[in-house]
Amino acid sequence: MSFAVIINHDLFKKKWLQALRQAAPELPIAAFPDIASPEKVTFLLVWRPPAGVFSRFSNLQCIASAGAGVDHIFRAGPVPENVSITRVVDEQLTRDMGLYLAGQVIAYARDFYTYLRAQQQRHWRPRMYKRTDDLTVGIMGLGVLGIHAAEVLHQLGFKVRGWSRTPKSWPHIQTFAGDEQLPAFLQDTHILINLLPLTEQTRGILSNELFAMLPDGAYLINAARGAHLVEKDLLTALDSGKLTGACLDVFCEEPLPNDHPFWERESIIITPHVASITQPERVAPQIIDNYYRLQKGQPLLHTVDRQRGY
Ligand code: NDP
Ligand code: OXD
């Protein structure tokens, strides 16, 4: 059995290698593209691996995502049926996402970005702000990150509702499930947060069709994946006033190309995929734990359901 990493980002790769070597000094770890015996590799830790790469590893048993999302693994696929897929679940990653979303929701409700622009022009323009109990925040995806974000926003005083694939019951959160309940979930949502995994069912879900079900002037926060959003539909919805603005952390193409129309829009806040970043030194022990579990034939932690795609 042997362990290798394929991480498509030099700094991130270095940090992961350091963290893994610290967590398991006894374990030889090879890093793509310098993997001398790919046929010996049974466990791969990956982030955005190149397309088709898995076929080089004829004895692979597990692919671990170096983040919470696994869409990058399926995109590089195909992944043989017998290979397990795992992902990161980590309290700090969860907390960081909650903080990012709370910050963006407050910045919108209290017009912080508007005042930043006004300051740049030396304009003194007080506005009435939106109070927490006047705003309903709707979270698409009530998984590890969505439930925590819902709790944080509830604690801040916002009315919170959430939508998931299967029904959920959670204190203080109004819950909706499945396609049938999507219109009811959206109809009173003033701030829509996307925390869905990217799957065949959710790709392109943030579209004109969905925006039409929101109240006029709603605000969108996409912290999940760029391909959830139909980018041209966002521009249409902003132009028509259906949406009042958007905060985007993720994009179809990253880095966002220089000539992309989103850069020009005052009503779009852009962050460079930093809502919540996995910290290798925190997470390396759970990856190593799974490697040894695999070796001992024990159940793996944080496995992904291949049928569901997340
Ligand atoms: P989970 O797998 O824990 O939760 C996913 C949630 O989405 C579940 O509630 C699930 O429903 C719901 N869901 C899935 N498919 C559908 C569907 N078709 N219709 C309705 N609901 C659906 O994921 P996490 O919370 O851990 O992470 C979510 C995503 O956040 C990741 O996949 C990743 O893409 C993104 N992310 C972004 C980061 C960033 O920095 N921008 C950082 C980390 C993650 P059910 O509960 O019924 O299964
Ligand atoms: C993740 C991410 O999926 O950082 O963890 O996007």
mmCIF file of C-alpha atoms and ligand atoms in Angstrom:
data_model
loop_
_atom_site.group_PDB
_atom_site.id
_atom_site.type_symbol
_atom_site.label_atom_id
_atom_site.label_comp_id
_atom_site.label_asym_id
_atom_site.label_seq_id
_atom_site.Cartn_x
_atom_site.Cartn_y
_atom_site.Cartn_z
ATOM 1 C CA MET A 1 0.000 0.000 0.000
ATOM 2 C CA SER A 2 1.244 3.485 -0.609
ATOM 3 C CA PHE A 3 0.114 7.090 -0.278
ATOM 4 C CA ALA A 4 0.388 9.881 -2.844
ATOM 5 C CA VAL A 5 -0.928 13.413 -3.309
ATOM 6 C CA ILE A 6 -2.088 15.250 -6.412
ATOM 7 C CA ILE A 7 -2.593 18.885 -5.503
ATOM 8 C CA ASN A 8 -2.953 21.394 -8.251
ATOM 9 C CA HIS A 9 -1.543 24.416 -6.411
ATOM 10 C CA ASP A 10 2.132 24.723 -5.481
ATOM 11 C CA LEU A 11 1.813 26.480 -2.129
ATOM 12 C CA PHE A 12 -1.123 24.323 -1.051
ATOM 13 C CA LYS A 13 0.810 21.190 -2.110
ATOM 14 C CA LYS A 14 3.827 22.198 -0.012
ATOM 15 C CA LYS A 15 1.648 22.858 3.035
ATOM 16 C CA TRP A 16 -0.137 19.526 2.643
ATOM 17 C CA LEU A 17 3.123 17.607 2.320
ATOM 18 C CA GLN A 18 4.521 19.276 5.447
ATOM 19 C CA ALA A 19 1.354 18.586 7.411
ATOM 20 C CA LEU A 20 1.089 14.955 6.280
ATOM 21 C CA ARG A 21 4.765 14.293 7.059
ATOM 22 C CA GLN A 22 4.283 15.800 10.493
ATOM 23 C CA ALA A 23 1.172 13.712 11.134
ATOM 24 C CA ALA A 24 2.803 10.489 9.856
ATOM 25 C CA PRO A 25 6.632 10.741 9.771
ATOM 26 C CA GLU A 26 6.801 6.977 9.211
ATOM 27 C CA LEU A 27 4.862 7.121 5.934
ATOM 28 C CA PRO A 28 6.596 7.684 2.571
ATOM 29 C CA ILE A 29 4.449 10.172 0.615
ATOM 30 C CA ALA A 30 4.906 10.748 -3.107
ATOM 31 C CA ALA A 31 3.661 13.889 -4.846
ATOM 32 C CA PHE A 32 2.379 14.062 -8.418
ATOM 33 C CA PRO A 33 3.949 14.286 -10.981
ATOM 34 C CA ASP A 34 6.949 12.604 -9.240
ATOM 35 C CA ILE A 35 5.319 9.287 -8.453
ATOM 36 C CA ALA A 36 7.800 6.526 -9.297
ATOM 37 C CA SER A 37 5.459 3.520 -8.905
ATOM 38 C CA PRO A 38 1.873 4.565 -9.514
ATOM 39 C CA GLU A 39 0.788 0.909 -9.518
ATOM 40 C CA LYS A 40 1.666 0.730 -5.793
ATOM 41 C CA VAL A 41 -0.498 3.699 -4.838
ATOM 42 C CA THR A 42 -3.649 2.690 -2.995
ATOM 43 C CA PHE A 43 -4.564 6.041 -1.395
ATOM 44 C CA LEU A 44 -4.610 9.397 -3.163
ATOM 45 C CA LEU A 45 -5.188 12.788 -1.572
ATOM 46 C CA VAL A 46 -6.317 15.183 -4.304
ATOM 47 C CA TRP A 47 -7.365 18.742 -5.020
ATOM 48 C CA ARG A 48 -8.449 19.523 -8.580
ATOM 49 C CA PRO A 49 -6.577 16.605 -10.165
ATOM 50 C CA PRO A 50 -6.005 16.650 -13.940
ATOM 51 C CA ALA A 51 -8.583 14.889 -16.109
ATOM 52 C CA GLY A 52 -7.973 11.185 -16.662
ATOM 53 C CA VAL A 53 -5.192 10.937 -14.056
ATOM 54 C CA PHE A 54 -6.832 8.181 -11.979
ATOM 55 C CA SER A 55 -6.356 5.625 -14.762
ATOM 56 C CA ARG A 56 -2.581 5.657 -14.035
ATOM 57 C CA PHE A 57 -3.197 4.133 -10.603
ATOM 58 C CA SER A 58 -4.176 0.534 -11.234
ATOM 59 C CA ASN A 59 -4.434 -0.466 -7.545
ATOM 60 C CA LEU A 60 -6.210 2.566 -6.181
ATOM 61 C CA GLN A 61 -8.594 1.955 -3.269
ATOM 62 C CA CYS A 62 -9.407 5.426 -1.956
ATOM 63 C CA ILE A 63 -9.452 8.998 -3.256
ATOM 64 C CA ALA A 64 -9.599 11.620 -0.500
ATOM 65 C CA SER A 65 -10.632 15.178 -1.321
ATOM 66 C CA ALA A 66 -8.428 17.828 0.285
ATOM 67 C CA GLY A 67 -11.580 19.926 0.737
ATOM 68 C CA ALA A 68 -15.249 19.531 1.597
ATOM 69 C CA GLY A 69 -16.384 19.385 -2.026
ATOM 70 C CA VAL A 70 -15.782 16.370 -4.259
ATOM 71 C CA ASP A 71 -17.005 17.688 -7.628
ATOM 72 C CA HIS A 72 -13.346 18.099 -8.691
ATOM 73 C CA ILE A 73 -12.881 14.329 -8.274
ATOM 74 C CA PHE A 74 -15.876 13.388 -10.425
ATOM 75 C CA ARG A 75 -14.758 15.987 -12.995
ATOM 76 C CA ALA A 76 -11.354 14.267 -13.286
ATOM 77 C CA GLY A 77 -12.972 10.781 -13.311
ATOM 78 C CA PRO A 78 -13.969 8.179 -14.157
ATOM 79 C CA VAL A 79 -13.440 6.707 -10.698
ATOM 80 C CA PRO A 80 -13.618 2.887 -10.682
ATOM 81 C CA GLU A 81 -16.605 1.506 -8.702
ATOM 82 C CA ASN A 82 -14.419 -0.216 -6.088
ATOM 83 C CA VAL A 83 -12.603 3.019 -5.147
ATOM 84 C CA SER A 84 -13.949 4.817 -2.047
ATOM 85 C CA ILE A 85 -14.188 8.615 -2.035
ATOM 86 C CA THR A 86 -13.854 10.680 1.137
ATOM 87 C CA ARG A 87 -14.018 14.384 1.889
ATOM 88 C CA VAL A 88 -12.997 16.800 4.626
ATOM 89 C CA VAL A 89 -15.316 17.467 7.528
ATOM 90 C CA ASP A 90 -13.689 19.798 10.015
ATOM 91 C CA GLU A 91 -15.011 22.043 12.761
ATOM 92 C CA GLN A 92 -12.781 24.934 11.816
ATOM 93 C CA LEU A 93 -13.745 24.744 8.146
ATOM 94 C CA THR A 94 -17.373 24.769 9.274
ATOM 95 C CA ARG A 95 -16.874 27.706 11.649
ATOM 96 C CA ASP A 96 -14.947 29.714 9.052
ATOM 97 C CA MET A 97 -17.797 29.338 6.559
ATOM 98 C CA GLY A 98 -20.275 30.493 9.214
ATOM 99 C CA LEU A 99 -18.140 33.591 9.876
ATOM 100 C CA TYR A 100 -17.759 34.427 6.187
ATOM 101 C CA LEU A 101 -21.507 34.188 5.622
ATOM 102 C CA ALA A 102 -22.382 36.140 8.765
ATOM 103 C CA GLY A 103 -19.939 38.856 7.658
ATOM 104 C CA GLN A 104 -21.405 39.076 4.169
ATOM 105 C CA VAL A 105 -25.005 39.039 5.385
ATOM 106 C CA ILE A 106 -24.288 41.847 7.851
ATOM 107 C CA ALA A 107 -22.301 43.830 5.273
ATOM 108 C CA TYR A 108 -25.334 43.663 2.979
ATOM 109 C CA ALA A 109 -27.931 44.423 5.658
ATOM 110 C CA ARG A 110 -25.934 47.392 6.977
ATOM 111 C CA ASP A 111 -24.793 48.680 3.548
ATOM 112 C CA PHE A 112 -21.086 48.466 4.389
ATOM 113 C CA TYR A 113 -20.023 48.099 0.754
ATOM 114 C CA THR A 114 -22.228 51.026 -0.269
ATOM 115 C CA TYR A 115 -20.528 53.205 2.361
ATOM 116 C CA LEU A 116 -17.100 52.039 1.230
ATOM 117 C CA ARG A 117 -17.888 53.288 -2.273
ATOM 118 C CA ALA A 118 -19.394 56.515 -0.881
ATOM 119 C CA GLN A 119 -16.256 57.132 1.185
ATOM 120 C CA GLN A 120 -14.076 56.750 -1.909
ATOM 121 C CA GLN A 121 -16.064 59.668 -3.393
ATOM 122 C CA ARG A 122 -16.206 61.667 -0.097
ATOM 123 C CA HIS A 123 -20.010 61.333 -0.084
ATOM 124 C CA TRP A 124 -21.938 61.511 3.196
ATOM 125 C CA ARG A 125 -25.151 59.618 2.422
ATOM 126 C CA PRO A 126 -26.945 58.022 5.372
ATOM 127 C CA ARG A 127 -29.513 55.342 4.456
ATOM 128 C CA MET A 128 -32.084 53.458 6.471
ATOM 129 C CA TYR A 129 -30.649 50.039 7.140
ATOM 130 C CA LYS A 130 -32.309 46.640 7.187
ATOM 131 C CA ARG A 131 -32.895 45.154 10.633
ATOM 132 C CA THR A 132 -32.290 41.487 11.319
ATOM 133 C CA ASP A 133 -35.895 40.666 12.107
ATOM 134 C CA ASP A 134 -37.025 42.198 8.802
ATOM 135 C CA LEU A 135 -34.817 39.815 6.859
ATOM 136 C CA THR A 136 -35.260 36.148 6.117
ATOM 137 C CA VAL A 137 -32.113 34.295 5.123
ATOM 138 C CA GLY A 138 -32.666 31.140 3.077
ATOM 139 C CA ILE A 139 -29.896 28.558 2.931
ATOM 140 C CA MET A 140 -29.786 26.047 0.093
ATOM 141 C CA GLY A 141 -28.064 22.958 1.484
ATOM 142 C CA LEU A 142 -28.520 21.970 5.123
ATOM 143 C CA GLY A 143 -25.442 19.782 5.406
ATOM 144 C CA VAL A 144 -22.430 20.217 7.659
ATOM 145 C CA LEU A 145 -21.826 23.826 6.556
ATOM 146 C CA GLY A 146 -25.449 24.863 5.985
ATOM 147 C CA ILE A 147 -26.739 23.807 9.403
ATOM 148 C CA HIS A 148 -23.927 25.617 11.194
ATOM 149 C CA ALA A 149 -24.410 28.777 9.119
ATOM 150 C CA ALA A 150 -28.128 28.635 9.898
ATOM 151 C CA GLU A 151 -27.372 28.456 13.634
ATOM 152 C CA VAL A 152 -24.959 31.407 13.459
ATOM 153 C CA LEU A 153 -27.436 33.563 11.537
ATOM 154 C CA HIS A 154 -30.249 32.627 13.897
ATOM 155 C CA GLN A 155 -28.071 33.633 16.853
ATOM 156 C CA LEU A 156 -27.538 37.007 15.176
ATOM 157 C CA GLY A 157 -31.292 37.519 15.063
ATOM 158 C CA PHE A 158 -32.102 36.750 11.426
ATOM 159 C CA LYS A 159 -35.101 34.663 10.467
ATOM 160 C CA VAL A 160 -33.582 31.555 8.917
ATOM 161 C CA ARG A 161 -34.958 28.893 6.617
ATOM 162 C CA GLY A 162 -33.227 26.070 4.814
ATOM 163 C CA TRP A 163 -33.731 23.744 1.890
ATOM 164 C CA SER A 164 -32.333 20.253 1.473
ATOM 165 C CA ARG A 165 -32.905 17.150 -0.636
ATOM 166 C CA THR A 166 -34.404 15.092 2.202
ATOM 167 C CA PRO A 167 -36.634 16.500 4.983
ATOM 168 C CA LYS A 168 -34.917 17.877 8.092
ATOM 169 C CA SER A 169 -36.130 19.162 11.396
ATOM 170 C CA TRP A 170 -33.972 21.669 13.231
ATOM 171 C CA PRO A 171 -34.730 24.071 16.073
ATOM 172 C CA HIS A 172 -35.286 27.725 15.031
ATOM 173 C CA ILE A 173 -34.990 26.944 11.305
ATOM 174 C CA GLN A 174 -37.945 26.629 8.981
ATOM 175 C CA THR A 175 -37.094 23.684 6.763
ATOM 176 C CA PHE A 176 -38.129 22.758 3.232
ATOM 177 C CA ALA A 177 -37.161 19.757 1.137
ATOM 178 C CA GLY A 178 -37.160 18.612 -2.456
ATOM 179 C CA ASP A 179 -38.141 20.287 -5.699
ATOM 180 C CA GLU A 180 -41.826 20.569 -4.677
ATOM 181 C CA GLN A 181 -40.998 22.792 -1.709
ATOM 182 C CA LEU A 182 -38.452 24.952 -3.502
ATOM 183 C CA PRO A 183 -40.971 27.688 -4.482
ATOM 184 C CA ALA A 184 -42.290 27.936 -0.886
ATOM 185 C CA PHE A 185 -38.706 28.128 0.412
ATOM 186 C CA LEU A 186 -37.800 30.905 -2.011
ATOM 187 C CA GLN A 187 -40.901 33.047 -1.909
ATOM 188 C CA ASP A 188 -40.050 34.950 1.294
ATOM 189 C CA THR A 189 -36.260 34.618 1.167
ATOM 190 C CA HIS A 190 -34.591 38.049 1.132
ATOM 191 C CA ILE A 191 -31.016 36.784 1.268
ATOM 192 C CA LEU A 192 -30.349 33.520 -0.550
ATOM 193 C CA ILE A 193 -27.210 31.595 0.406
ATOM 194 C CA ASN A 194 -26.039 28.682 -1.716
ATOM 195 C CA LEU A 195 -24.215 25.880 0.123
ATOM 196 C CA LEU A 196 -25.177 22.961 -2.092
ATOM 197 C CA PRO A 197 -22.686 20.425 -3.416
ATOM 198 C CA LEU A 198 -22.170 20.581 -7.184
ATOM 199 C CA THR A 199 -23.946 17.556 -8.701
ATOM 200 C CA GLU A 200 -25.853 16.841 -11.907
ATOM 201 C CA GLN A 201 -29.041 17.899 -10.040
ATOM 202 C CA THR A 202 -27.668 21.188 -8.720
ATOM 203 C CA ARG A 203 -25.532 22.423 -11.645
ATOM 204 C CA GLY A 204 -27.000 25.687 -12.975
ATOM 205 C CA ILE A 205 -29.647 25.814 -10.233
ATOM 206 C CA LEU A 206 -29.091 29.548 -9.639
ATOM 207 C CA SER A 207 -30.863 30.629 -12.808
ATOM 208 C CA ASN A 208 -33.555 33.035 -13.979
ATOM 209 C CA GLU A 209 -36.134 30.348 -13.295
ATOM 210 C CA LEU A 210 -35.104 30.196 -9.635
ATOM 211 C CA PHE A 211 -34.571 33.960 -9.243
ATOM 212 C CA ALA A 212 -38.165 34.492 -10.486
ATOM 213 C CA MET A 213 -39.405 32.697 -7.357
ATOM 214 C CA LEU A 214 -37.600 35.107 -4.990
ATOM 215 C CA PRO A 215 -39.112 38.385 -3.787
ATOM 216 C CA ASP A 216 -38.054 41.392 -5.913
ATOM 217 C CA GLY A 217 -34.775 42.912 -4.734
ATOM 218 C CA ALA A 218 -33.408 39.749 -3.105
ATOM 219 C CA TYR A 219 -29.675 39.326 -2.481
ATOM 220 C CA LEU A 220 -27.621 36.275 -3.494
ATOM 221 C CA ILE A 221 -24.565 34.804 -1.785
ATOM 222 C CA ASN A 222 -22.868 31.928 -3.614
ATOM 223 C CA ALA A 223 -20.230 30.238 -1.467
ATOM 224 C CA ALA A 224 -20.530 26.741 -2.955
ATOM 225 C CA ARG A 225 -19.423 26.317 -6.584
ATOM 226 C CA GLY A 226 -19.316 28.624 -9.590
ATOM 227 C CA ALA A 227 -21.158 26.170 -11.817
ATOM 228 C CA HIS A 228 -24.254 26.414 -9.621
ATOM 229 C CA LEU A 229 -24.779 29.863 -11.103
ATOM 230 C CA VAL A 230 -25.830 30.624 -14.664
ATOM 231 C CA GLU A 231 -23.636 33.709 -14.884
ATOM 232 C CA LYS A 232 -25.555 35.512 -17.630
ATOM 233 C CA ASP A 233 -28.808 35.012 -15.674
ATOM 234 C CA LEU A 234 -27.274 36.831 -12.716
ATOM 235 C CA LEU A 235 -26.541 39.847 -14.917
ATOM 236 C CA THR A 236 -30.119 39.780 -16.253
ATOM 237 C CA ALA A 237 -31.555 39.534 -12.731
ATOM 238 C CA LEU A 238 -29.424 42.464 -11.542
ATOM 239 C CA ASP A 239 -30.373 44.585 -14.563
ATOM 240 C CA SER A 240 -34.085 43.951 -14.026
ATOM 241 C CA GLY A 241 -33.898 44.620 -10.268
ATOM 242 C CA LYS A 242 -35.042 41.083 -9.489
ATOM 243 C CA LEU A 243 -31.820 40.825 -7.513
ATOM 244 C CA THR A 244 -30.393 43.838 -5.759
ATOM 245 C CA GLY A 245 -26.878 42.427 -5.564
ATOM 246 C CA ALA A 246 -24.738 39.369 -5.131
ATOM 247 C CA CYS A 247 -21.693 38.232 -3.230
ATOM 248 C CA LEU A 248 -19.747 35.554 -5.070
ATOM 249 C CA ASP A 249 -16.861 33.519 -3.690
ATOM 250 C CA VAL A 250 -16.785 30.907 -6.451
ATOM 251 C CA PHE A 251 -16.814 31.115 -10.244
ATOM 252 C CA CYS A 252 -17.144 28.902 -13.301
ATOM 253 C CA GLU A 253 -13.575 29.822 -14.164
ATOM 254 C CA GLU A 254 -11.103 30.484 -11.345
ATOM 255 C CA PRO A 255 -9.205 32.771 -11.175
ATOM 256 C CA LEU A 256 -12.004 34.947 -12.546
ATOM 257 C CA PRO A 257 -10.705 36.123 -15.963
ATOM 258 C CA ASN A 258 -9.583 39.736 -16.177
ATOM 259 C CA ASP A 259 -12.185 40.662 -18.778
ATOM 260 C CA HIS A 260 -15.118 39.039 -16.962
ATOM 261 C CA PRO A 261 -18.160 41.345 -16.737
ATOM 262 C CA PHE A 262 -18.585 40.640 -12.992
ATOM 263 C CA TRP A 263 -15.504 42.758 -12.188
ATOM 264 C CA GLU A 264 -17.253 45.886 -13.507
ATOM 265 C CA ARG A 265 -20.414 45.513 -11.462
ATOM 266 C CA GLU A 266 -20.718 47.555 -8.276
ATOM 267 C CA SER A 267 -23.595 45.328 -7.155
ATOM 268 C CA ILE A 268 -21.390 42.211 -7.238
ATOM 269 C CA ILE A 269 -18.981 41.610 -4.376
ATOM 270 C CA ILE A 270 -16.177 39.263 -5.362
ATOM 271 C CA THR A 271 -13.993 37.181 -3.042
ATOM 272 C CA PRO A 272 -11.396 34.750 -4.500
ATOM 273 C CA HIS A 273 -12.680 31.363 -3.220
ATOM 274 C CA VAL A 274 -11.696 32.044 0.369
ATOM 275 C CA ALA A 275 -14.990 31.645 2.232
ATOM 276 C CA SER A 276 -13.472 28.751 4.138
ATOM 277 C CA ILE A 277 -10.071 27.238 3.457
ATOM 278 C CA THR A 278 -8.994 23.811 4.662
ATOM 279 C CA GLN A 279 -6.009 24.076 6.992
ATOM 280 C CA PRO A 280 -3.772 21.081 6.160
ATOM 281 C CA GLU A 281 -2.157 20.917 9.627
ATOM 282 C CA ARG A 282 -5.625 20.524 11.205
ATOM 283 C CA VAL A 283 -6.960 18.052 8.703
ATOM 284 C CA ALA A 284 -3.903 15.888 7.921
ATOM 285 C CA PRO A 285 -4.582 13.602 10.951
ATOM 286 C CA GLN A 286 -8.043 12.658 9.640
ATOM 287 C CA ILE A 287 -6.560 11.860 6.219
ATOM 288 C CA ILE A 288 -3.823 9.715 7.771
ATOM 289 C CA ASP A 289 -6.416 8.047 10.006
ATOM 290 C CA ASN A 290 -8.359 7.040 6.887
ATOM 291 C CA TYR A 291 -5.199 5.700 5.241
ATOM 292 C CA TYR A 292 -4.588 3.367 8.192
ATOM 293 C CA ARG A 293 -8.295 2.469 8.391
ATOM 294 C CA LEU A 294 -8.118 1.422 4.750
ATOM 295 C CA GLN A 295 -5.047 -0.671 5.499
ATOM 296 C CA LYS A 296 -6.830 -2.426 8.383
ATOM 297 C CA GLY A 297 -10.059 -2.921 6.424
ATOM 298 C CA GLN A 298 -11.963 -0.627 8.818
ATOM 299 C CA PRO A 299 -14.811 1.726 7.751
ATOM 300 C CA LEU A 300 -13.548 5.068 6.426
ATOM 301 C CA LEU A 301 -14.535 8.462 7.861
ATOM 302 C CA HIS A 302 -16.512 11.041 5.826
ATOM 303 C CA THR A 303 -17.246 8.880 2.837
ATOM 304 C CA VAL A 304 -19.116 10.212 -0.179
ATOM 305 C CA ASP A 305 -22.188 8.522 -1.594
ATOM 306 C CA ARG A 306 -21.364 8.031 -5.258
ATOM 307 C CA GLN A 307 -25.001 7.722 -6.309
ATOM 308 C CA ARG A 308 -25.881 11.099 -4.736
ATOM 309 C CA GLY A 309 -22.588 12.642 -5.870
ATOM 310 C CA TYR A 310 -21.819 14.235 -2.482
HETATM 311 P P1 NDP B 1 -22.907 18.348 2.785
HETATM 312 O O1 NDP B 1 -22.745 17.185 1.882
HETATM 313 O O2 NDP B 1 -22.712 18.158 4.244
HETATM 314 O O3 NDP B 1 -24.369 18.971 2.600
HETATM 315 C C1 NDP B 1 -24.981 19.108 1.364
HETATM 316 C C2 NDP B 1 -26.413 19.592 1.556
HETATM 317 O O4 NDP B 1 -26.977 19.870 0.272
HETATM 318 C C3 NDP B 1 -27.316 18.541 2.209
HETATM 319 O O5 NDP B 1 -28.218 19.158 3.102
HETATM 320 C C4 NDP B 1 -28.074 17.960 1.021
HETATM 321 O O6 NDP B 1 -29.355 17.455 1.318
HETATM 322 C C5 NDP B 1 -28.213 19.188 0.152
HETATM 323 N N1 NDP B 1 -28.471 18.810 -1.239
HETATM 324 C C6 NDP B 1 -27.691 18.062 -2.064
HETATM 325 N N2 NDP B 1 -28.294 17.903 -3.264
HETATM 326 C C7 NDP B 1 -29.470 18.557 -3.185
HETATM 327 C C8 NDP B 1 -30.549 18.737 -4.085
HETATM 328 N N3 NDP B 1 -30.539 18.203 -5.323
HETATM 329 N N4 NDP B 1 -31.615 19.468 -3.674
HETATM 330 C C9 NDP B 1 -31.640 19.997 -2.423
HETATM 331 N N5 NDP B 1 -30.661 19.854 -1.517
HETATM 332 C C10 NDP B 1 -29.589 19.136 -1.893
HETATM 333 O O7 NDP B 1 -21.941 19.482 2.234
HETATM 334 P P2 NDP B 1 -21.174 20.622 3.053
HETATM 335 O O8 NDP B 1 -22.166 21.396 3.822
HETATM 336 O O9 NDP B 1 -20.019 20.051 3.776
HETATM 337 O O10 NDP B 1 -20.550 21.501 1.842
HETATM 338 C C11 NDP B 1 -21.368 22.061 0.836
HETATM 339 C C12 NDP B 1 -20.501 22.604 -0.303
HETATM 340 O O11 NDP B 1 -19.836 23.795 0.089
HETATM 341 C C13 NDP B 1 -19.351 21.711 -0.754
HETATM 342 O O12 NDP B 1 -19.809 20.679 -1.618
HETATM 343 C C14 NDP B 1 -18.423 22.688 -1.467
HETATM 344 O O13 NDP B 1 -18.750 22.731 -2.835
HETATM 345 C C15 NDP B 1 -18.763 24.029 -0.825
HETATM 346 N N6 NDP B 1 -17.614 24.597 -0.093
HETATM 347 C C16 NDP B 1 -17.140 25.840 -0.464
HETATM 348 C C17 NDP B 1 -16.089 26.408 0.233
HETATM 349 C C18 NDP B 1 -15.591 27.765 -0.109
HETATM 350 O O14 NDP B 1 -14.561 28.200 0.414
HETATM 351 N N7 NDP B 1 -16.275 28.512 -0.958
HETATM 352 C C19 NDP B 1 -15.433 25.709 1.348
HETATM 353 C C20 NDP B 1 -16.021 24.431 1.659
HETATM 354 C C21 NDP B 1 -17.062 23.903 0.949
HETATM 355 P P3 NDP B 1 -29.555 16.173 2.303
HETATM 356 O O15 NDP B 1 -29.207 16.706 3.686
HETATM 357 O O16 NDP B 1 -30.978 15.854 2.173
HETATM 358 O O17 NDP B 1 -28.603 15.119 1.838
HETATM 359 C C1 OXD B 2 -13.862 23.012 -0.407
HETATM 360 C C2 OXD B 2 -13.483 24.335 -0.932
HETATM 361 O O1 OXD B 2 -14.641 22.305 -1.052
HETATM 362 O O2 OXD B 2 -12.546 24.952 -0.374
HETATM 363 O O3 OXD B 2 -13.388 22.658 0.696
HETATM 364 O O4 OXD B 2 -14.096 24.818 -1.871
#
